[in-house]
């Protein structure tokens, strides 16, 4: 039989299959049965390889916490705060907020309440002066501080401590720095504020002067505590998507409208224009490609009409249609003119693609895209046209336009450059988060690193939308702590001026991982990418988890070191530990084995993306001994505290570890155990989820309503 005959036979066979999902289901079932039938053969293989396995899976010594380092004593002159007063200007609302912050926090630490007065009162010998006041004989030069920078300056001879910013928020940030640095105060969560007891004494060097200006003008994340205004002020989050900061709280920097996916939902809305003007929307070449799509929740799918050999579909705009340009220009003008004038830093109008891949393929859009080598070509061309039209109207002075470099628009255009008031927001959704984004050995991230460098050369203002959780498995460990600082520094070094660190924005309904820790570290890094990361993490862990915090730190180290399933030798990829037997019956062993072998010989490790199933081994691969070691870390941490709140924090965070073990069939969920015992462990995990208020499984699914049955593991509990 010739190859042509074989191909013809295959075509005649496949053309008779109406439902490919059924066909693949049959093949999958056959695969499972085949492996189940020969599973006993691998037990022999395991027995033979056990001595080899022990060589590469040595015993792990018990973790012993290190003696905690003594608190570093501040060096300087001890200045009694007795008789000091705090001064602000009545014309400075932020200054009044800052003054009261100092008064209340110092009182919590020292038990002494300082007097707060305005600058119309007579000067005294000892004063803390916040913001811009009449106390400045010669006004300080604030031009280099920007809105969010601050200065803390002590004049010992005059008995004056000045804390001021370049704008409203800077004064607040300076006061928080003062309280953190000199009194060891911390705002770890919205409910966990640390104000240690202290003498009513300030230890400060004579002539102390600190100035700090952040690199990022826009700093945003979500999670739980970042929605709280007081927490956000303390940790320098200034975005307006998840919190409102009043003018007295320094106000927000950010968006006038929604900050994502505004084409067809806010501009040239489908519900308004599609029926009468389908030509305003994307033309797609394949008329059957979207025939079965339903409403995606944005009111876009389901709107389509035939046109020529294709269809117009209301999922994206046709950006080369001149009427679309004029409508968007008028709608942007209306937004700008109706903005909240009390929030002068809300200057950005978001013009961004819908969250799908259905960009316009009409001849005009396609011609620009082909010439520019990317769909970003048409998008930047369009944004520039909007910018040019707005520039003709003096009332539009100061407006900023924001657009995505996301998925199909991520690749930079060859020649088109964004105009000066256009912000390009580069999104890292496809990246690997086991490795830093600038890791040259990570093939997934290598392309992103090249893209950010090119965009930085094209755009005057570059923002980043980054991702920091597993959106398909919210309740599972996502071991990315080891890349947080490196990635933030990478953004800064490539001239990024704003970052949104998207995390689990539904964490309030599924707070089973390290939501508060990650939120805190991200907020701190957004303001200072060069901070002492270990010191910040250690402080949080001790305050949140208690005396056994070092066990949690060691657990996180183990997760970070094993993130991404990196293997270093061929033998360690060939033996089959008992905890992997389920992989054989589910057909995932050999694909993963192949990825590991590729890593050995090429250095290209598999990507730990934000949608990885923990069951595929590419979030972490752990030996049975490592699992037992990490189990003991949790046991020791829990045994180290009697505080009810800290015990609750520990048990809730341990849920993510139990979720991981259930998904990988390890520990108390191992396939080598009795089936009923494994089922009981899964049922107990599910019940604990319910007890701790876990109702969401992933970004798109809730936790299933019924308890698991035999064969159902945590990574399948979405409904």
XYZ file of C-alpha atoms in Angstrom, residues 46-661:
616
model
C 9.927 0.387 40.194
C 11.370 -2.441 42.260
C 14.412 -2.642 40.014
C 14.902 1.125 39.983
C 14.347 1.644 43.711
C 18.077 1.518 44.570
C 18.778 4.031 41.804
C 15.928 6.225 43.023
C 17.382 6.321 46.539
C 20.627 7.702 45.152
C 18.798 10.671 43.676
C 16.246 11.035 46.469
C 18.354 11.214 49.640
C 16.910 11.657 53.098
C 16.220 15.251 54.120
C 17.402 16.390 57.525
C 14.830 18.011 59.774
C 14.622 21.769 59.425
C 16.006 23.668 62.396
C 15.000 27.341 62.683
C 17.874 29.774 62.973
C 18.179 32.054 65.987
C 16.360 35.248 65.129
C 18.633 38.174 64.459
C 18.571 40.929 67.028
C 16.715 44.077 66.040
C 19.204 46.526 64.609
C 19.417 49.515 66.865
C 19.090 52.855 65.136
C 22.177 55.015 65.259
C 21.714 58.656 66.052
C 20.768 61.151 68.695
C 17.997 60.264 71.122
C 15.438 63.048 71.026
C 12.593 63.031 73.519
C 9.245 63.705 71.872
C 7.880 65.294 75.030
C 6.484 68.696 74.176
C 6.665 68.227 70.408
C 3.769 69.241 68.205
C 2.720 68.283 64.690
C 2.141 71.150 62.242
C 0.183 71.153 58.982
C -1.419 73.740 56.708
C -5.197 74.193 56.677
C -4.969 74.581 52.896
C -3.435 71.111 52.605
C -6.027 68.349 53.062
C -3.431 65.612 52.634
C -1.221 67.337 55.201
C -4.073 67.160 57.711
C -4.486 63.422 57.006
C -0.752 62.898 57.421
C -0.638 64.872 60.668
C -3.393 62.774 62.206
C -1.724 59.592 60.987
C 1.428 60.567 62.877
C -0.477 61.557 65.998
C -2.535 58.358 66.186
C 0.254 55.927 65.291
C 2.816 57.478 67.635
C 0.212 57.393 70.404
C -0.349 53.670 69.748
C 3.400 53.057 70.012
C 4.415 55.378 72.847
C 1.193 56.024 74.746
C 1.774 59.766 74.314
C -0.502 61.866 72.127
C 1.197 64.803 70.416
C -0.697 67.998 69.738
C -1.698 68.752 66.139
C -1.876 72.426 65.117
C -2.084 74.354 61.879
C 0.669 76.624 60.618
C -1.125 79.817 61.617
C -0.089 79.166 65.221
C 3.119 80.496 66.686
C 6.168 78.245 66.089
C 7.499 76.218 69.003
C 10.943 74.822 69.668
C 10.084 71.214 68.726
C 7.897 70.492 65.708
C 7.163 67.793 63.162
C 6.092 69.730 60.082
C 4.159 67.827 57.415
C 3.407 68.959 53.877
C 3.867 72.475 52.576
C 3.393 75.015 55.361
C 4.221 78.585 56.305
C 7.030 77.215 58.475
C 9.298 77.080 55.413
C 11.227 80.374 55.418
C 12.375 79.476 51.922
C 10.066 76.965 50.212
C 11.717 73.621 49.590
C 12.404 72.624 45.988
C 9.845 69.923 45.299
C 10.193 69.763 41.520
C 12.197 66.525 41.501
C 9.993 64.694 43.978
C 7.012 64.226 41.624
C 3.596 63.570 43.124
C 4.604 60.344 44.844
C 8.110 61.157 46.073
C 8.952 62.415 49.554
C 11.665 63.931 51.713
C 12.316 63.489 55.452
C 14.681 66.085 56.848
C 15.760 66.753 60.447
C 17.264 70.044 61.576
C 18.626 69.231 65.018
C 19.644 72.730 66.021
C 16.282 74.197 65.074
C 14.316 71.295 66.569
C 12.402 70.786 63.324
C 11.549 67.534 61.525
C 10.146 68.114 58.030
C 8.178 65.455 56.107
C 6.907 66.575 52.739
C 6.229 65.371 49.229
C 6.209 66.647 45.703
C 2.445 66.338 45.739
C -0.305 65.111 48.007
C 0.484 61.397 48.146
C 4.198 61.984 48.643
C 3.638 63.631 52.014
C 1.657 60.612 53.199
C 4.284 58.182 51.913
C 6.963 60.131 53.763
C 5.018 59.833 57.019
C 4.544 56.090 56.563
C 8.273 55.734 55.876
C 9.055 57.663 59.048
C 6.802 55.398 61.122
C 8.207 52.231 59.578
C 11.867 53.185 59.765
C 12.000 54.840 63.173
C 9.220 52.994 65.038
C 9.028 49.665 63.157
C 5.347 50.069 62.302
C 3.894 47.976 59.468
C 0.567 47.676 57.656
C 0.754 44.003 56.665
C -2.963 43.539 55.921
C -6.016 45.739 56.301
C -6.546 44.141 59.730
C -2.966 43.378 60.776
C -1.278 46.663 61.696
C 1.862 46.386 63.811
C 2.589 49.297 66.186
C 5.270 48.055 68.610
C 5.491 49.545 72.071
C 8.239 52.174 72.212
C 9.668 54.871 74.427
C 8.578 58.407 73.639
C 11.963 58.954 72.033
C 13.067 59.448 68.441
C 16.537 58.144 67.619
C 17.662 60.033 64.539
C 21.047 61.177 63.156
C 21.815 64.868 63.332
C 21.221 66.344 59.893
C 19.227 63.309 58.735
C 17.952 63.791 55.192
C 16.282 61.174 52.991
C 14.719 61.728 49.613
C 12.949 59.016 47.629
C 11.180 59.123 44.264
C 9.535 55.928 42.940
C 10.260 54.733 39.416
C 6.656 53.717 38.734
C 4.018 56.425 38.402
C 1.141 53.888 38.350
C 1.044 51.054 40.910
C -1.863 48.626 41.134
C -2.749 45.169 42.420
C -5.929 43.481 43.659
C -6.196 40.482 46.060
C -7.945 41.369 49.397
C -6.310 44.085 51.488
C -5.325 46.301 48.524
C -9.002 47.228 48.170
C -8.737 48.996 51.528
C -7.879 52.709 51.375
C -5.781 52.850 54.571
C -3.761 49.800 53.515
C -3.242 51.282 50.066
C -1.988 54.582 51.445
C 0.401 52.777 53.789
C 1.782 50.601 50.991
C 1.768 53.234 48.236
C -0.825 51.743 45.886
C -2.232 54.608 43.855
C -4.305 52.964 41.101
C -8.046 53.512 41.009
C -9.373 50.190 39.730
C -9.753 48.552 43.152
C -9.993 51.444 45.601
C -11.084 55.049 45.877
C -8.701 57.469 47.540
C -10.292 60.793 48.383
C -8.433 64.060 47.749
C -7.593 64.126 51.471
C -6.078 60.646 51.071
C -3.920 61.809 48.188
C -6.267 60.801 45.372
C -5.712 58.150 42.738
C -3.616 57.941 39.618
C -5.328 56.044 36.854
C -8.233 55.629 34.539
C -11.254 57.772 33.822
C -13.135 54.738 32.483
C -12.772 50.972 32.866
C -9.161 49.864 32.543
C -9.580 46.851 30.237
C -11.392 45.490 27.153
C -13.252 48.665 26.263
C -13.641 48.200 22.491
C -17.290 47.253 21.784
C -18.193 47.436 25.494
C -17.625 51.144 26.240
C -16.678 52.531 22.841
C -18.890 51.838 19.812
C -20.982 49.504 21.944
C -22.396 46.456 20.216
C -25.849 46.954 21.688
C -26.005 50.471 20.249
C -24.456 50.175 16.800
C -24.204 46.607 15.547
C -27.705 46.131 14.139
C -27.581 49.343 12.093
C -23.836 49.405 11.323
C -22.243 45.957 11.311
C -19.449 47.423 9.174
C -18.103 49.078 12.353
C -17.053 45.675 13.647
C -14.489 43.024 12.785
C -14.748 41.172 9.503
C -13.688 37.545 9.727
C -12.856 35.333 6.761
C -14.430 32.120 8.064
C -18.221 32.439 8.306
C -18.580 29.185 10.300
C -15.831 29.891 12.843
C -18.160 31.647 15.294
C -21.522 30.155 14.386
C -21.928 28.333 17.701
C -20.524 30.991 20.029
C -22.782 32.239 22.776
C -22.746 35.425 24.789
C -19.368 35.698 26.555
C -20.626 37.924 29.330
C -19.514 41.107 27.587
C -22.474 41.284 25.230
C -20.334 40.672 22.151
C -20.705 37.111 20.899
C -23.876 36.242 19.078
C -23.789 39.512 17.072
C -22.804 38.641 13.513
C -24.018 39.089 9.959
C -22.705 37.706 6.649
C -20.672 40.007 4.435
C -19.157 38.740 1.222
C -17.312 35.508 1.878
C -17.084 36.172 5.613
C -18.973 37.676 8.536
C -19.027 40.852 10.562
C -18.864 39.916 14.241
C -19.299 42.175 17.250
C -16.284 40.969 19.189
C -13.794 43.620 18.015
C -13.886 46.860 16.091
C -12.858 47.455 12.508
C -10.216 50.021 13.383
C -9.742 51.319 9.823
C -13.396 52.300 9.438
C -13.399 56.144 9.422
C -16.786 56.331 11.171
C -15.455 54.220 14.032
C -12.631 56.722 14.473
C -15.016 59.678 14.681
C -17.366 57.926 17.112
C -14.486 56.957 19.416
C -13.054 60.494 19.312
C -16.383 61.989 20.329
C -16.902 59.414 23.086
C -13.395 60.015 24.459
C -14.005 63.763 24.500
C -17.230 63.288 26.426
C -15.442 61.116 28.998
C -12.643 63.641 29.456
C -14.958 66.609 29.881
C -17.107 64.780 32.457
C -14.194 63.496 34.554
C -13.921 64.088 38.304
C -12.043 67.389 38.577
C -11.117 66.656 42.201
C -8.918 63.794 40.966
C -6.415 65.528 38.661
C -4.262 62.380 38.313
C -7.101 60.369 36.779
C -6.044 61.255 33.254
C -6.019 57.961 31.346
C -8.653 56.842 28.855
C -8.422 53.115 28.146
C -8.842 52.070 24.501
C -8.209 48.342 24.507
C -9.141 45.259 22.521
C -11.811 42.862 23.655
C -10.627 39.698 25.430
C -10.667 37.375 22.426
C -8.700 36.630 19.258
C -11.196 37.886 16.668
C -9.283 40.873 15.274
C -10.540 42.371 12.049
C -9.322 40.733 8.825
C -10.837 43.182 6.357
C -8.497 44.232 3.512
C -7.688 47.612 5.058
C -6.820 46.240 8.523
C -5.011 43.243 7.054
C -2.844 45.470 4.852
C -1.535 47.458 7.837
C -1.014 44.312 9.884
C 0.913 42.632 7.093
C 3.122 45.662 6.539
C 3.843 45.988 10.273
C 4.241 42.274 10.958
C 1.677 42.324 13.767
C -1.936 43.192 14.553
C -0.383 45.840 16.805
C 0.150 47.742 13.564
C -3.545 48.500 13.070
C -4.112 49.064 16.775
C -1.336 51.655 17.216
C -2.279 53.270 13.890
C -5.823 53.712 15.213
C -4.782 55.028 18.638
C -2.471 57.521 16.950
C -5.353 58.728 14.787
C -7.494 59.258 17.906
C -4.610 61.148 19.526
C -4.175 63.360 16.460
C -7.864 64.280 16.427
C -7.890 65.081 20.145
C -4.795 67.258 19.782
C -6.825 69.651 17.645
C -8.994 70.524 20.666
C -7.303 72.576 23.459
C -9.844 71.199 25.931
C -8.130 67.819 25.572
C -4.787 69.025 26.932
C -3.362 66.562 29.467
C -5.292 63.506 28.295
C -3.489 60.160 28.128
C -4.600 57.264 25.926
C -3.909 53.692 26.983
C -3.914 50.585 24.789
C -2.849 46.952 25.019
C 0.050 44.962 23.670
C -1.832 41.771 24.484
C -1.878 38.379 22.824
C -2.280 39.152 19.097
C -1.091 42.765 19.588
C 1.895 41.849 21.804
C 4.453 41.733 18.978
C 5.629 45.317 18.345
C 5.001 46.873 14.921
C 7.918 47.327 12.573
C 7.656 51.059 11.909
C 4.676 52.721 13.617
C 5.507 54.495 16.872
C 2.893 55.490 19.467
C 2.380 59.220 19.885
C 3.700 60.861 23.043
C 0.415 60.738 24.961
C -0.190 57.056 24.165
C 0.542 54.503 26.891
C 1.273 50.982 25.674
C 0.368 48.336 28.270
C 2.309 45.138 27.606
C 0.722 41.958 29.007
C 2.661 38.894 30.166
C -0.235 36.418 30.021
C 1.634 33.752 28.018
C 4.776 33.807 30.176
C 6.375 31.320 32.531
C 6.386 32.368 36.179
C 8.713 29.717 37.524
C 11.573 31.698 36.005
C 12.296 35.431 35.826
C 10.970 37.098 32.703
C 14.514 37.897 31.606
C 15.796 34.326 32.090
C 17.609 33.546 28.806
C 17.186 29.808 29.422
C 13.401 30.011 29.508
C 12.227 29.839 25.905
C 8.736 31.052 26.846
C 10.054 34.210 28.484
C 12.824 34.927 25.996
C 10.362 36.251 23.421
C 8.638 38.445 26.014
C 11.980 39.934 27.040
C 12.638 40.836 23.415
C 9.167 42.357 23.077
C 9.484 44.563 26.159
C 12.814 45.894 24.969
C 11.381 46.756 21.560
C 8.268 48.377 23.017
C 10.467 50.387 25.387
C 12.295 51.777 22.364
C 9.037 52.652 20.582
C 6.752 54.016 23.296
C 7.387 57.101 25.383
C 5.329 55.556 28.197
C 5.253 51.798 28.721
C 3.111 50.020 31.306
C 2.941 46.300 32.121
C -0.011 44.101 33.045
C 1.586 41.197 34.918
C 0.053 38.012 36.369
C 0.707 36.473 39.781
C -1.635 33.541 40.419
C -3.004 30.364 38.829
C -6.347 31.370 37.331
C -7.417 27.795 36.645
C -6.619 26.650 40.208
C -6.959 29.544 42.632
C -6.661 27.248 45.651
C -3.385 25.616 44.668
C 0.162 26.640 45.495
C 1.552 28.997 42.831
C 5.303 29.028 43.525
C 6.333 32.371 42.062
C 7.799 34.214 45.067
C 11.289 33.672 43.687
C 10.563 35.820 40.590
C 8.580 38.733 42.048
C 11.501 41.048 42.741
C 13.496 40.064 39.662
C 10.506 40.750 37.420
C 9.797 44.134 39.007
C 13.412 45.165 38.577
C 13.283 43.947 34.978
C 10.289 46.182 34.323
C 12.003 49.159 35.925
C 15.242 48.558 34.016
C 13.289 48.584 30.749
C 11.785 52.007 31.486
C 8.326 50.756 32.454
C 6.394 53.512 34.239
C 3.331 51.678 35.467
C 2.514 48.117 36.537
C -0.697 46.306 37.325
C 0.089 43.065 39.165
C -3.081 41.116 38.554
C -3.616 38.427 41.150
C -6.556 36.532 42.555
C -9.074 39.346 42.524
C -11.627 36.869 43.924
C -9.421 35.946 46.888
C -12.059 37.025 49.396
C -14.042 33.925 48.352
C -11.052 31.579 48.015
C -8.359 32.758 50.402
C -6.608 29.406 50.682
C -3.167 30.264 49.386
C -0.794 33.113 50.291
C -2.987 35.968 49.072
C -2.152 38.505 51.772
C 1.582 37.763 51.709
C 1.799 38.076 47.947
C -0.300 41.245 47.912
C 1.913 42.869 50.528
C 5.163 41.974 48.773
C 3.835 43.153 45.414
C 2.680 46.473 46.837
C 6.067 47.059 48.442
C 7.953 46.105 45.278
C 5.823 48.406 43.147
C 7.034 51.360 45.198
C 10.609 50.147 45.690
C 11.877 47.299 43.464
C 15.209 47.313 45.330
C 13.867 46.766 48.846
C 15.206 44.067 51.179
C 12.875 41.298 50.012
C 13.838 38.816 52.730
C 13.324 41.370 55.478
C 9.870 42.282 54.155
C 8.849 38.626 53.826
C 10.226 37.689 57.235
C 8.417 40.532 58.946
C 5.115 39.575 57.364
C 5.484 35.851 58.072
C 6.233 36.423 61.752
C 3.347 38.848 62.232
C 0.839 36.761 60.256
C 1.798 33.157 61.095
C 3.458 33.499 64.487
C 6.509 32.003 66.141
C 6.737 29.147 63.641
C 7.151 31.526 60.729
C 10.545 30.116 59.751
C 8.912 26.780 58.935
C 6.644 28.582 56.458
C 9.647 30.408 55.026
C 11.355 27.035 54.506
C 8.203 25.653 52.890
C 8.137 28.566 50.456
C 11.824 28.024 49.705
C 11.115 24.405 48.821
C 8.278 25.485 46.547
C 10.424 28.087 44.804
C 13.331 25.723 44.271
C 11.061 23.092 42.748
C 8.909 25.454 40.682
C 8.616 24.586 37.015
C 9.548 20.902 37.263
C 13.207 21.406 36.420
C 15.220 18.192 36.295
C 18.962 17.850 36.071
C 19.701 14.256 35.058
C 18.322 11.620 32.750
C 18.049 8.907 35.419
C 15.876 11.043 37.683
C 13.426 11.392 34.805
C 13.239 7.683 33.993
C 12.395 6.038 37.309
C 8.768 5.882 38.305
C 8.070 6.823 41.924
C 4.904 5.312 43.336
C 3.264 8.732 43.440
C 3.476 8.870 39.657
C 1.488 5.703 38.997
C -1.669 7.723 38.422
C 0.117 9.614 35.651
C 0.500 6.393 33.706
C -3.197 5.641 33.839
C -4.031 9.195 32.764
C -1.575 9.302 29.906
C 0.466 12.224 31.227
C 3.691 10.462 32.140
C 5.392 10.208 28.777
C 4.627 13.756 27.520
C 6.071 15.084 30.778
C 9.036 12.712 30.535
C 9.727 14.062 27.053
C 9.587 17.680 28.257
C 12.074 16.832 31.002
C 14.463 15.133 28.583
C 14.263 18.199 26.321
C 15.266 20.308 29.336
C 18.263 18.069 30.077
C 19.702 18.403 26.594
C 18.581 21.927 25.625
C 18.144 23.778 28.926
C 14.586 24.708 27.869
C 12.370 23.826 30.808
C 8.571 23.555 30.551
C 6.610 26.717 31.277
C 4.731 27.224 34.534
C 1.959 29.334 33.076
C -1.021 30.851 34.870
C -3.395 28.080 33.780
C -1.326 24.983 34.627
C -3.083 22.002 36.174
C -1.066 20.860 39.214
C -1.710 17.289 38.139
C 0.556 17.618 35.102
C 3.653 17.991 37.293
C 4.742 21.299 35.795
C 3.923 23.502 38.771
C 6.138 21.451 41.067
C 7.441 17.907 40.935
C 8.269 16.594 44.393
C 9.556 13.259 45.608
C 7.742 11.417 48.369
C 10.505 12.377 50.797
C 10.176 16.031 49.888
C 6.417 15.848 50.432
C 6.928 14.300 53.860
C 9.511 16.962 54.717
C 7.144 19.765 53.706
C 4.272 18.166 55.618
C 6.379 18.277 58.755
C 7.132 21.967 58.215
C 3.418 22.733 58.437
C 3.012 20.530 61.496
C 5.853 22.308 63.295
C 4.557 25.761 62.353
C 1.096 24.946 63.701
C 2.526 23.470 66.882
C 4.523 26.648 67.484
C 1.611 28.984 68.146
C -1.456 29.095 70.331
C -2.815 32.338 68.871
C -6.247 31.691 67.335
C -5.877 34.195 64.487
C -2.439 32.885 63.528
C -3.646 29.282 63.671
C -6.461 30.197 61.314
C -3.993 31.836 58.923
C -1.827 28.706 59.002
C -4.672 26.279 58.412
C -6.105 28.368 55.578
C -2.768 28.645 53.798
C -2.116 24.930 54.296
C -5.246 24.236 52.252
C -3.286 25.141 49.128
C -0.622 22.564 49.988
C -3.270 19.903 50.577
C -4.904 20.879 47.274
C -1.572 20.366 45.535
C -1.043 16.941 47.130
